[in-house]
PDB file of C-alpha atoms and ligand atoms in Angstrom:
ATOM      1  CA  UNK P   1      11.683  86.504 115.506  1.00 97.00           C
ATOM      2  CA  UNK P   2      10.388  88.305 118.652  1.00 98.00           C
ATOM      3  CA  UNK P   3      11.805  91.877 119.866  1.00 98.00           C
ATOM      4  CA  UNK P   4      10.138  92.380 123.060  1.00 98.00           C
ATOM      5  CA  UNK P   5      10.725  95.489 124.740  1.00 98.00           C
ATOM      6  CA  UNK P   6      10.622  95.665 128.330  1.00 98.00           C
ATOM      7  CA  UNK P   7      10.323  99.361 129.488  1.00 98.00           C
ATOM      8  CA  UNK P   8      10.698  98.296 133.192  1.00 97.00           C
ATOM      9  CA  UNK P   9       9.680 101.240 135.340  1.00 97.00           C
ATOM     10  CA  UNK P  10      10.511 103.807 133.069  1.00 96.00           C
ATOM     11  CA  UNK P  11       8.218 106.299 130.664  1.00 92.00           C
ATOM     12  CA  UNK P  12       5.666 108.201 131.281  1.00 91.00           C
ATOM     13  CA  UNK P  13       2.378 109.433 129.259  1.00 91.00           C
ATOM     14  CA  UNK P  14       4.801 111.740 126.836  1.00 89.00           C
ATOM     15  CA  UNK P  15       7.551 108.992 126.185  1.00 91.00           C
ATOM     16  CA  UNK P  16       5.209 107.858 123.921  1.00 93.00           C
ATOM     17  CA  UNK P  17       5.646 109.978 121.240  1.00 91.00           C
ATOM     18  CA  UNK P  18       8.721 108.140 120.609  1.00 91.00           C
ATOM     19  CA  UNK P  19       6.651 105.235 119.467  1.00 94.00           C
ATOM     20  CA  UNK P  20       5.741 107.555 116.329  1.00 95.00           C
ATOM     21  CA  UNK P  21       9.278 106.867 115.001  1.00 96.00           C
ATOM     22  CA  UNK P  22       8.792 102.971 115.576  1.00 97.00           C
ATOM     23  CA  UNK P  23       5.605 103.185 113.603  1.00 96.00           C
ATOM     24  CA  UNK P  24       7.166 105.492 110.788  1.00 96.00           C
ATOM     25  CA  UNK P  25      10.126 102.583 110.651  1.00 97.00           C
ATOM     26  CA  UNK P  26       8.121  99.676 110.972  1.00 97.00           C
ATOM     27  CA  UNK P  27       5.228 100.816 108.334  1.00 96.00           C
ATOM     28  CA  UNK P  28       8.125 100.332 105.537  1.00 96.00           C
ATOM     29  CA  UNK P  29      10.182  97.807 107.395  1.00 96.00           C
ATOM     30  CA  UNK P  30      10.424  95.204 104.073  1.00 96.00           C
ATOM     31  CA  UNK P  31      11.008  92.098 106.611  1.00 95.00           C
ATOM     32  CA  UNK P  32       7.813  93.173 108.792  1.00 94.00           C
ATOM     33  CA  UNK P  33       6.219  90.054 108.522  1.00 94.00           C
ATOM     34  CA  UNK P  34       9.181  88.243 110.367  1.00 96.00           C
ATOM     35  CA  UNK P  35       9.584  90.314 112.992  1.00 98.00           C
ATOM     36  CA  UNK P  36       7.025  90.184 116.050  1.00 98.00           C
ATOM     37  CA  UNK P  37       6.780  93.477 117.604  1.00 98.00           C
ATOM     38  CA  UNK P  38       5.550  93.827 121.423  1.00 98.00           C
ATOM     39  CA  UNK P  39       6.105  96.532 123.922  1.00 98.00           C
ATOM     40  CA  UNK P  40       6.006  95.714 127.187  1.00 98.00           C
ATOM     41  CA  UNK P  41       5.424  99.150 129.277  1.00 98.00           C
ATOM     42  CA  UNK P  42       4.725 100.182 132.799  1.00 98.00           C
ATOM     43  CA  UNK P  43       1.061  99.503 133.566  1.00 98.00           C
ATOM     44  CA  UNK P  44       0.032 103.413 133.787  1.00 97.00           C
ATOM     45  CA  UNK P  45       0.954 102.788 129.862  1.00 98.00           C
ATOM     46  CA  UNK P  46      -0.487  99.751 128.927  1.00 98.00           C
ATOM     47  CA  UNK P  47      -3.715 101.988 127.279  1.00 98.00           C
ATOM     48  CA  UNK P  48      -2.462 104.434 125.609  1.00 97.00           C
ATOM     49  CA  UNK P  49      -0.429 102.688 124.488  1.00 97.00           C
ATOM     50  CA  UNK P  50      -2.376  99.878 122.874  1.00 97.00           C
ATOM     51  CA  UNK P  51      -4.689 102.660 121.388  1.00 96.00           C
ATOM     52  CA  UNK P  52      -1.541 104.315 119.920  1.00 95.00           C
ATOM     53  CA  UNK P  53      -0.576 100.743 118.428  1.00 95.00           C
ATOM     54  CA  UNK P  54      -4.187 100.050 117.403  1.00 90.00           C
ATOM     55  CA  UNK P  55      -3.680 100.054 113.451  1.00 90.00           C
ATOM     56  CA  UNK P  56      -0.144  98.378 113.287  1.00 94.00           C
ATOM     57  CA  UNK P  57       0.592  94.927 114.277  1.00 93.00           C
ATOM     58  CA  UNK P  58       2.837  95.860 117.312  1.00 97.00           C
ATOM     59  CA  UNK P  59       1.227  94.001 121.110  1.00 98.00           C
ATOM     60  CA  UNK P  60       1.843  95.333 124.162  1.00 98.00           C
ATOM     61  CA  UNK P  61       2.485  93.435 127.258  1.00 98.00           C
ATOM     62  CA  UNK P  62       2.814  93.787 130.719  1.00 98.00           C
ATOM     63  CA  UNK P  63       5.580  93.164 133.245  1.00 98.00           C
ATOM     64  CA  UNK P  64       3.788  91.426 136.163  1.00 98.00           C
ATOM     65  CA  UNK P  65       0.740  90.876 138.009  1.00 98.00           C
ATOM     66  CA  UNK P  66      -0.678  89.656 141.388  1.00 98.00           C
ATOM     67  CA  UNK P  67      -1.408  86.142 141.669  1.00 98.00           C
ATOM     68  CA  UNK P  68      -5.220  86.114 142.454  1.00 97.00           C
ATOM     69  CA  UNK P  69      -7.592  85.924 138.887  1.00 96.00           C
ATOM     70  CA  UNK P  70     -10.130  87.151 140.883  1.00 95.00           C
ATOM     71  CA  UNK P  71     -10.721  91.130 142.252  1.00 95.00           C
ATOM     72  CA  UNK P  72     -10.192  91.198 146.055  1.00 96.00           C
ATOM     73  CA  UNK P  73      -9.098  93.565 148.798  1.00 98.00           C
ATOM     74  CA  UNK P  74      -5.211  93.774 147.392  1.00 97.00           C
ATOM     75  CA  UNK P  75      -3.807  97.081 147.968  1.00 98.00           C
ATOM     76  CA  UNK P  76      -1.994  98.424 145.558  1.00 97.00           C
ATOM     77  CA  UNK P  77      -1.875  95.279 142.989  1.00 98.00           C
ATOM     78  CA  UNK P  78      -3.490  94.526 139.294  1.00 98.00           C
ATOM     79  CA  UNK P  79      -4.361  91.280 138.463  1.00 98.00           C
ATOM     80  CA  UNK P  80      -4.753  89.460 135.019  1.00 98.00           C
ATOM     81  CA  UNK P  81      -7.965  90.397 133.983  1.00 98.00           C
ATOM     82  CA  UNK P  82      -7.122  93.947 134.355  1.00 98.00           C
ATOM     83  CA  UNK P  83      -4.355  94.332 132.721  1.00 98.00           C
ATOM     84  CA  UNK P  84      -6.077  92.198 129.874  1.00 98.00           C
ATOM     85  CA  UNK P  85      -8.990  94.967 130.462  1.00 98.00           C
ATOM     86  CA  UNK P  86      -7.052  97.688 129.051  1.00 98.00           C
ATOM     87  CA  UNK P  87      -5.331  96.231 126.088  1.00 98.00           C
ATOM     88  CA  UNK P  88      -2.608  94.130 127.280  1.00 98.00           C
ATOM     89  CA  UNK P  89      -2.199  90.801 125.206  1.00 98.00           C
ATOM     90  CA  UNK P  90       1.136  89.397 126.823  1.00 98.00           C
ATOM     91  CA  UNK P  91       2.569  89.690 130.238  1.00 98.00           C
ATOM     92  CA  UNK P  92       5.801  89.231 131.311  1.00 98.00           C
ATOM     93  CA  UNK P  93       6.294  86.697 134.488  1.00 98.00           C
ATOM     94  CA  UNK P  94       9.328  85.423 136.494  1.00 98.00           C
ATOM     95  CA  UNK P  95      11.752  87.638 135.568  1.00 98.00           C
ATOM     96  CA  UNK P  96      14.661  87.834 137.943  1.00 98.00           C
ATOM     97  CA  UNK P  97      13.744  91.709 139.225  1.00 98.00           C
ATOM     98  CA  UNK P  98      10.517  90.189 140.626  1.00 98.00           C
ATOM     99  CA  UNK P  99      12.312  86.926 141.557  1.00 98.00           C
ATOM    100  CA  UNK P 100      14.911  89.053 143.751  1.00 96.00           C
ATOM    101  CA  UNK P 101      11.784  90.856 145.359  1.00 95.00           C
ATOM    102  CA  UNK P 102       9.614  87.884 146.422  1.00 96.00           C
ATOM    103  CA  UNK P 103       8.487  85.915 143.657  1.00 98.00           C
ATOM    104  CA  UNK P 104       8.863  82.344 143.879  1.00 98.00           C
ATOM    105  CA  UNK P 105       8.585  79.549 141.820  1.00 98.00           C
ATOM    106  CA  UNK P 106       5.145  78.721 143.198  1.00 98.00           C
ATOM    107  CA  UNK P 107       4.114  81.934 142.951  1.00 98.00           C
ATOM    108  CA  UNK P 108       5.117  82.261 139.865  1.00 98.00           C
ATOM    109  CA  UNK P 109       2.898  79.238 138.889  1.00 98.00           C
ATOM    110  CA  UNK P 110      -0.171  81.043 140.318  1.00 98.00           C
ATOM    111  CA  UNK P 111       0.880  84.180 138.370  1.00 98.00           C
ATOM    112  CA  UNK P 112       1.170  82.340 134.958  1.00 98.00           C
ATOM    113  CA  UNK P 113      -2.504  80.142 135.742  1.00 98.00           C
ATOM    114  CA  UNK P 114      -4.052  83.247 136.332  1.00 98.00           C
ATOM    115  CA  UNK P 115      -3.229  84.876 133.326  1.00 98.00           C
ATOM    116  CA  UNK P 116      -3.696  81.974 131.150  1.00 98.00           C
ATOM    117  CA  UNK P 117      -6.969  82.150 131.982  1.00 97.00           C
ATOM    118  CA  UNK P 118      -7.499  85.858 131.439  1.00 98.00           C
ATOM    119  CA  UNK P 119      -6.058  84.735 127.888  1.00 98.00           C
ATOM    120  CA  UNK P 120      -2.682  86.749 127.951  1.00 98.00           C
ATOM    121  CA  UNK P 121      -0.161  85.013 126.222  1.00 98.00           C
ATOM    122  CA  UNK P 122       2.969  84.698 128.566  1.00 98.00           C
ATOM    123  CA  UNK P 123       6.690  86.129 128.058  1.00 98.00           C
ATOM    124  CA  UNK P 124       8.133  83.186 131.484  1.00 98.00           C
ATOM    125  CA  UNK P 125      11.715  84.318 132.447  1.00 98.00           C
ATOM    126  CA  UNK P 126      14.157  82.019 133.777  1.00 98.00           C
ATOM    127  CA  UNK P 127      17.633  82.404 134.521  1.00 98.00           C
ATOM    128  CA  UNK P 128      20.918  81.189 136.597  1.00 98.00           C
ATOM    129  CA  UNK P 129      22.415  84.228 138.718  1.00 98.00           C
ATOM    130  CA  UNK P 130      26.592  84.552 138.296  1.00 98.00           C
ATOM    131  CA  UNK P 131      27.229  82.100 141.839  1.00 98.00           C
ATOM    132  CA  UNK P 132      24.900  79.582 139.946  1.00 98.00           C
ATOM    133  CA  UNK P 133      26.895  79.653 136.919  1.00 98.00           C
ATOM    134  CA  UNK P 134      30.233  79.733 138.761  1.00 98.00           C
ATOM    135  CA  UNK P 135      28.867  75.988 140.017  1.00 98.00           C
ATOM    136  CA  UNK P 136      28.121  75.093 136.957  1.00 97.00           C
ATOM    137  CA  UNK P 137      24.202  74.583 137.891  1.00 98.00           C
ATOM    138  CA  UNK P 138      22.986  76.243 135.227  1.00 98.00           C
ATOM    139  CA  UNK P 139      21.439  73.078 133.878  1.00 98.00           C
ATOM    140  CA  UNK P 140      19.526  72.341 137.027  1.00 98.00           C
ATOM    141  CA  UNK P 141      18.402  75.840 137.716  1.00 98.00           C
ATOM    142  CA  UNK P 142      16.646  76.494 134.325  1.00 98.00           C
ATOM    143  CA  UNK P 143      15.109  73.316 134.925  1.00 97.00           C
ATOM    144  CA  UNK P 144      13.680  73.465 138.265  1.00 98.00           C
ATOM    145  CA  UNK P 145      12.395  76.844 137.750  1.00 98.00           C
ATOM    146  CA  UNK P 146      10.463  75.112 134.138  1.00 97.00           C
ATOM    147  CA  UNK P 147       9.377  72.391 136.404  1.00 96.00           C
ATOM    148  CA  UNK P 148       7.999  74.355 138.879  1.00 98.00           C
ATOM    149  CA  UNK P 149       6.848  77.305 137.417  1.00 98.00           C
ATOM    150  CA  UNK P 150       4.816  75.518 135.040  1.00 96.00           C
ATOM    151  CA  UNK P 151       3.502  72.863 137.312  1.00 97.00           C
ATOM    152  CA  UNK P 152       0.577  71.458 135.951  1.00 97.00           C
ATOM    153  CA  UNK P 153      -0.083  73.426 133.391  1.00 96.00           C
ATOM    154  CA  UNK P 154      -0.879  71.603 130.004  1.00 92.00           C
ATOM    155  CA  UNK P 155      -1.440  73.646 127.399  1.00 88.00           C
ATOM    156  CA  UNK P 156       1.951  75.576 126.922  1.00 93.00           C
ATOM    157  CA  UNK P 157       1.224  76.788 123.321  1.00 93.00           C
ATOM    158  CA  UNK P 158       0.466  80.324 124.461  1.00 96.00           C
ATOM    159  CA  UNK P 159       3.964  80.602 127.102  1.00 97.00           C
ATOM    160  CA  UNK P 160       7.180  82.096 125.396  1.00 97.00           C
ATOM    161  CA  UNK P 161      10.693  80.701 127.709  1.00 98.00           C
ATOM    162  CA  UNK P 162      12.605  84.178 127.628  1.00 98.00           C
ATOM    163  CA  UNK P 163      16.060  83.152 128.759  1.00 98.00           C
ATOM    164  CA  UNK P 164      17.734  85.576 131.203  1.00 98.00           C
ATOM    165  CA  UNK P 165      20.781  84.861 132.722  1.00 98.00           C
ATOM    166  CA  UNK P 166      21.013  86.900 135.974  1.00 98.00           C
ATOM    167  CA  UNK P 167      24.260  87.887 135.589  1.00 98.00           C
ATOM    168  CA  UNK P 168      24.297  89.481 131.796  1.00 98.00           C
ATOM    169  CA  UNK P 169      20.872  91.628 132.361  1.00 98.00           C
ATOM    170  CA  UNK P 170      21.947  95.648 132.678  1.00 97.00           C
ATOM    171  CA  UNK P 171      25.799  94.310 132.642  1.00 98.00           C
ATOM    172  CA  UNK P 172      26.827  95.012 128.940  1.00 97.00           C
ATOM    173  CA  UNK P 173      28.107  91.191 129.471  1.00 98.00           C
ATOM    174  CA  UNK P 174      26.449  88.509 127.227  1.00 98.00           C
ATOM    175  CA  UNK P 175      27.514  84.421 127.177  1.00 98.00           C
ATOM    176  CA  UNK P 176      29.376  82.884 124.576  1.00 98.00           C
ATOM    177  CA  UNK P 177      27.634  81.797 121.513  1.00 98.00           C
ATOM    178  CA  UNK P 178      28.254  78.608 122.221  1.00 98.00           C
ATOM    179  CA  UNK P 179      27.231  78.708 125.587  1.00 98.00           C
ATOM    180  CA  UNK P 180      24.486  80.262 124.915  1.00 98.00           C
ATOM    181  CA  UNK P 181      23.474  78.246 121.841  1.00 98.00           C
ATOM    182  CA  UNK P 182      23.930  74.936 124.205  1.00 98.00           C
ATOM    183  CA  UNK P 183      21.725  76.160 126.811  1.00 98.00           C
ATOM    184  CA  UNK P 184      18.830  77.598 124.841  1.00 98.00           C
ATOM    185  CA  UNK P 185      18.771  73.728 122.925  1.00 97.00           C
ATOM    186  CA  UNK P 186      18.660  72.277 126.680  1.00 97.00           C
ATOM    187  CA  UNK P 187      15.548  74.660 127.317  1.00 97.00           C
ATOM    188  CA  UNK P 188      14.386  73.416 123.846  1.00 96.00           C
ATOM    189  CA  UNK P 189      14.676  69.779 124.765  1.00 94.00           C
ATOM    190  CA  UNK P 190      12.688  70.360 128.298  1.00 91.00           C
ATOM    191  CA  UNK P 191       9.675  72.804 126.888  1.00 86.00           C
ATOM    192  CA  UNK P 192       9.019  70.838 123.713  1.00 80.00           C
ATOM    193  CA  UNK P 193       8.377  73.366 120.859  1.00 66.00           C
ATOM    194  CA  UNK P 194       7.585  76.335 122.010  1.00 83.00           C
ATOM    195  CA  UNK P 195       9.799  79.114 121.306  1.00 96.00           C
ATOM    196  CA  UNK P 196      12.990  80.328 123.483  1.00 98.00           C
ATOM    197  CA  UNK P 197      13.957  83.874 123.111  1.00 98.00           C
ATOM    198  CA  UNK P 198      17.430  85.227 125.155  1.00 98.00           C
ATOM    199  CA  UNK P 199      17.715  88.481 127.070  1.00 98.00           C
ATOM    200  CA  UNK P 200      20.366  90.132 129.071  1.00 98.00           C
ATOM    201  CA  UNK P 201      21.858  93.399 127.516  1.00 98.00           C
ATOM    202  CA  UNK P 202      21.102  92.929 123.781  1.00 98.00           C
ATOM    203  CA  UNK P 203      22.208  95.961 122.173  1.00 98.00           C
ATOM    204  CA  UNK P 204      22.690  97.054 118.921  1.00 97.00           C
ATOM    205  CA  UNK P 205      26.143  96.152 118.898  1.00 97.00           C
ATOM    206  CA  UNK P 206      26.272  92.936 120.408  1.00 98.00           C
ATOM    207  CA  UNK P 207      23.734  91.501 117.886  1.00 98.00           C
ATOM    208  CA  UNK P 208      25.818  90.957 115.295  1.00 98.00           C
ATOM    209  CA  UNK P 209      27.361  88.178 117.512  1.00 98.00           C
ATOM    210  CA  UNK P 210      24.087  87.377 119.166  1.00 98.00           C
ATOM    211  CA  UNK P 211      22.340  86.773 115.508  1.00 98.00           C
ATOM    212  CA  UNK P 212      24.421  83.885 114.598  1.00 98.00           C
ATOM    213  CA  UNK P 213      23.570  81.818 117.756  1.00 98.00           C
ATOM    214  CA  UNK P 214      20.509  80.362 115.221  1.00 97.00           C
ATOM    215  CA  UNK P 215      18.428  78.678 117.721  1.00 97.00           C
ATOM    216  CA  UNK P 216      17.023  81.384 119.255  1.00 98.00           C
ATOM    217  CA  UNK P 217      13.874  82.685 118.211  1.00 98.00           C
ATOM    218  CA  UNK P 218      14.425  86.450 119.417  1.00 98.00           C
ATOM    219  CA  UNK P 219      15.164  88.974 122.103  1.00 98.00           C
ATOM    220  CA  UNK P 220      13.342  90.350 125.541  1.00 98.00           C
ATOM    221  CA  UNK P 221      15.611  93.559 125.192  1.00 98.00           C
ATOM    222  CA  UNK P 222      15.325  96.001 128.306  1.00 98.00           C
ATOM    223  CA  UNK P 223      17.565  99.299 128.206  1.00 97.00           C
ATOM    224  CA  UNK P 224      17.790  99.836 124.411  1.00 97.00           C
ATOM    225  CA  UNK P 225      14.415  99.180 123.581  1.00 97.00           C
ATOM    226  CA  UNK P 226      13.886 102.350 125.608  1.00 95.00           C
ATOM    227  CA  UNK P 227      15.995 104.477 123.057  1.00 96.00           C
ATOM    228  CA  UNK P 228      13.976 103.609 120.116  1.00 96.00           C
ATOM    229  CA  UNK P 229      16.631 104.056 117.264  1.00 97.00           C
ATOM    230  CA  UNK P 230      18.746 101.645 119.402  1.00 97.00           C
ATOM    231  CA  UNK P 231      15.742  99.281 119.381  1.00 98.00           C
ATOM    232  CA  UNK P 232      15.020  99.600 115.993  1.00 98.00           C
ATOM    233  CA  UNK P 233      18.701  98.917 114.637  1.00 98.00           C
ATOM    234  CA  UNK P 234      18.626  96.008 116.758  1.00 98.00           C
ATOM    235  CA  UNK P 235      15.845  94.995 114.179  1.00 98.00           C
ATOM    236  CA  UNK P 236      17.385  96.126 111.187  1.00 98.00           C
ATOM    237  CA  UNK P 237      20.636  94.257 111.988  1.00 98.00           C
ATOM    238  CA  UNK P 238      18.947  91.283 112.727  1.00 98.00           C
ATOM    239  CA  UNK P 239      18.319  90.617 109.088  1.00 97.00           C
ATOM    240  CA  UNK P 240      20.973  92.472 107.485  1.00 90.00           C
TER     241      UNK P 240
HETATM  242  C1  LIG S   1      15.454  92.660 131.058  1.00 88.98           C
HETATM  243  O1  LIG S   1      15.351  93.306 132.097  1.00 88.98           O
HETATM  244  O2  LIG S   1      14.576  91.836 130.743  1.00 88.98           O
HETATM  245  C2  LIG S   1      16.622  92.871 130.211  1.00 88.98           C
HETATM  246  C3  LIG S   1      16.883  91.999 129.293  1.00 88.98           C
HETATM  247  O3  LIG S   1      17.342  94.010 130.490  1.00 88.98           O
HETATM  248  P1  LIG S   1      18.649  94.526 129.704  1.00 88.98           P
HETATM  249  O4  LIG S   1      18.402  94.360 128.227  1.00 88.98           O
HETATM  250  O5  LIG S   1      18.762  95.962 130.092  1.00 88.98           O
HETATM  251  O6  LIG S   1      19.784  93.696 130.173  1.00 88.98           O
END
């Protein structure tokens, strides 16, 4: 199972000493080798905290990137290879923040050719927003946004679908298990064998309900994987 925490823009350099508790926990965490660990924190993090990580098997990813693999005249914007450059191993692209501020589905496919080829592995969000679902176009909207935003790309071995319905991330509201057991076997069925994780409020509450929904492979978990003994019961009661 994956716990991927996305940090968003949040933390700075002395949030990190919170990670010390994660490490104490996850040093004598008996299910360890089940559980894939990666942080996913602003860029100004992504060093420190991979040198923090350094002797534990916990990754750290980043959030987004510009399009272009190469260096250019881009103010203000990182691209692959950088972020790769200072320790990142995963990045996180699509997800419906950046979709809401510009990113399209083409874009999107630039964004995850570029950093296949700096050799990240990629964390591609899809998702229907509440109107969508209201029309029942769920279906069609996880698939176009597969379609395109993995146009022409072959090898999909190193892209992880994290499924994020619009309408349940930072809203405390999460689908029905059956819903959401339906849908992630529909992404299943398009993106042949690679792994589908869910996000959108996963807390350490609601994953008692969310655990039994046995398709999923695990969770892209934003606000309480910034409280880290929220994040870490979320682990804990996944395999209690
Ligand atoms: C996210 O932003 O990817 C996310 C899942 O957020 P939250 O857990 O806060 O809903």
């Amino acid at each position: 199972m994956y716990f991927i925490a996305n940090w968003k823009m949040f933390g700075v350099l002395n949030t990190l000493n919170t990670l010390h508790k994660f490490i104490k926990f996850f040093r004598k965490f008996k299910k360890k080798r089940f559980a894939k660990i990666i942080y996913c924190p602003p860029n100004t993090l992504i060093r420190p905290m991979s040198k923090k990580l350094k002797n534990i098997s916990i990754e750290v990813g980043a959030q987004n990137c510009h399009e272009n693999e190469n260096y250019g005249s881009f103010t203000g914007s990182v691209n692959s290879k950088m972020l790769k450059s200072v320790g990142a191993k995963y990045i996180i692209l699509g997800h419906s923040e950046n979709r809401q501020s510009g990113d399209t589905d083409k874009l999107i496919n630039m964004k995850i050719k570029s950093a296949l080829k700096a050799n990240l592995k990629i964390i591609f969000c899809i998702g229907e927003t509440i109107s969508e679902k209201r029309k029942k176009a769920t279906k069609r909207v996880l698939e176009k946004q597969i379609k395109l935003g993995l146009k022409s790309i072959k090898n999909k071995k190193q892209i992880l679908i994290a499924y994020e319905p619009v309408w349940s991330i930072g809203s405390g509201i999460i689908p029905k298990n059956k819903d959401l057991s339906e849908t992630v076997n529909f992404i299943k069925r398009k993106f042949k064998n690679n792994k589908v994780l869910y996000g959108g409020s996963v807390n350490s509450k609601n994953i008692d309900q969310l655990k039994l929904v046995k398709n999923i492979d695990g969770y892209l978990i934003g606000g309480a994987s910034q409280d880290t003994k929220k994040f870490i019961d979320i682990i804990k009661k996944t395999y209690n």
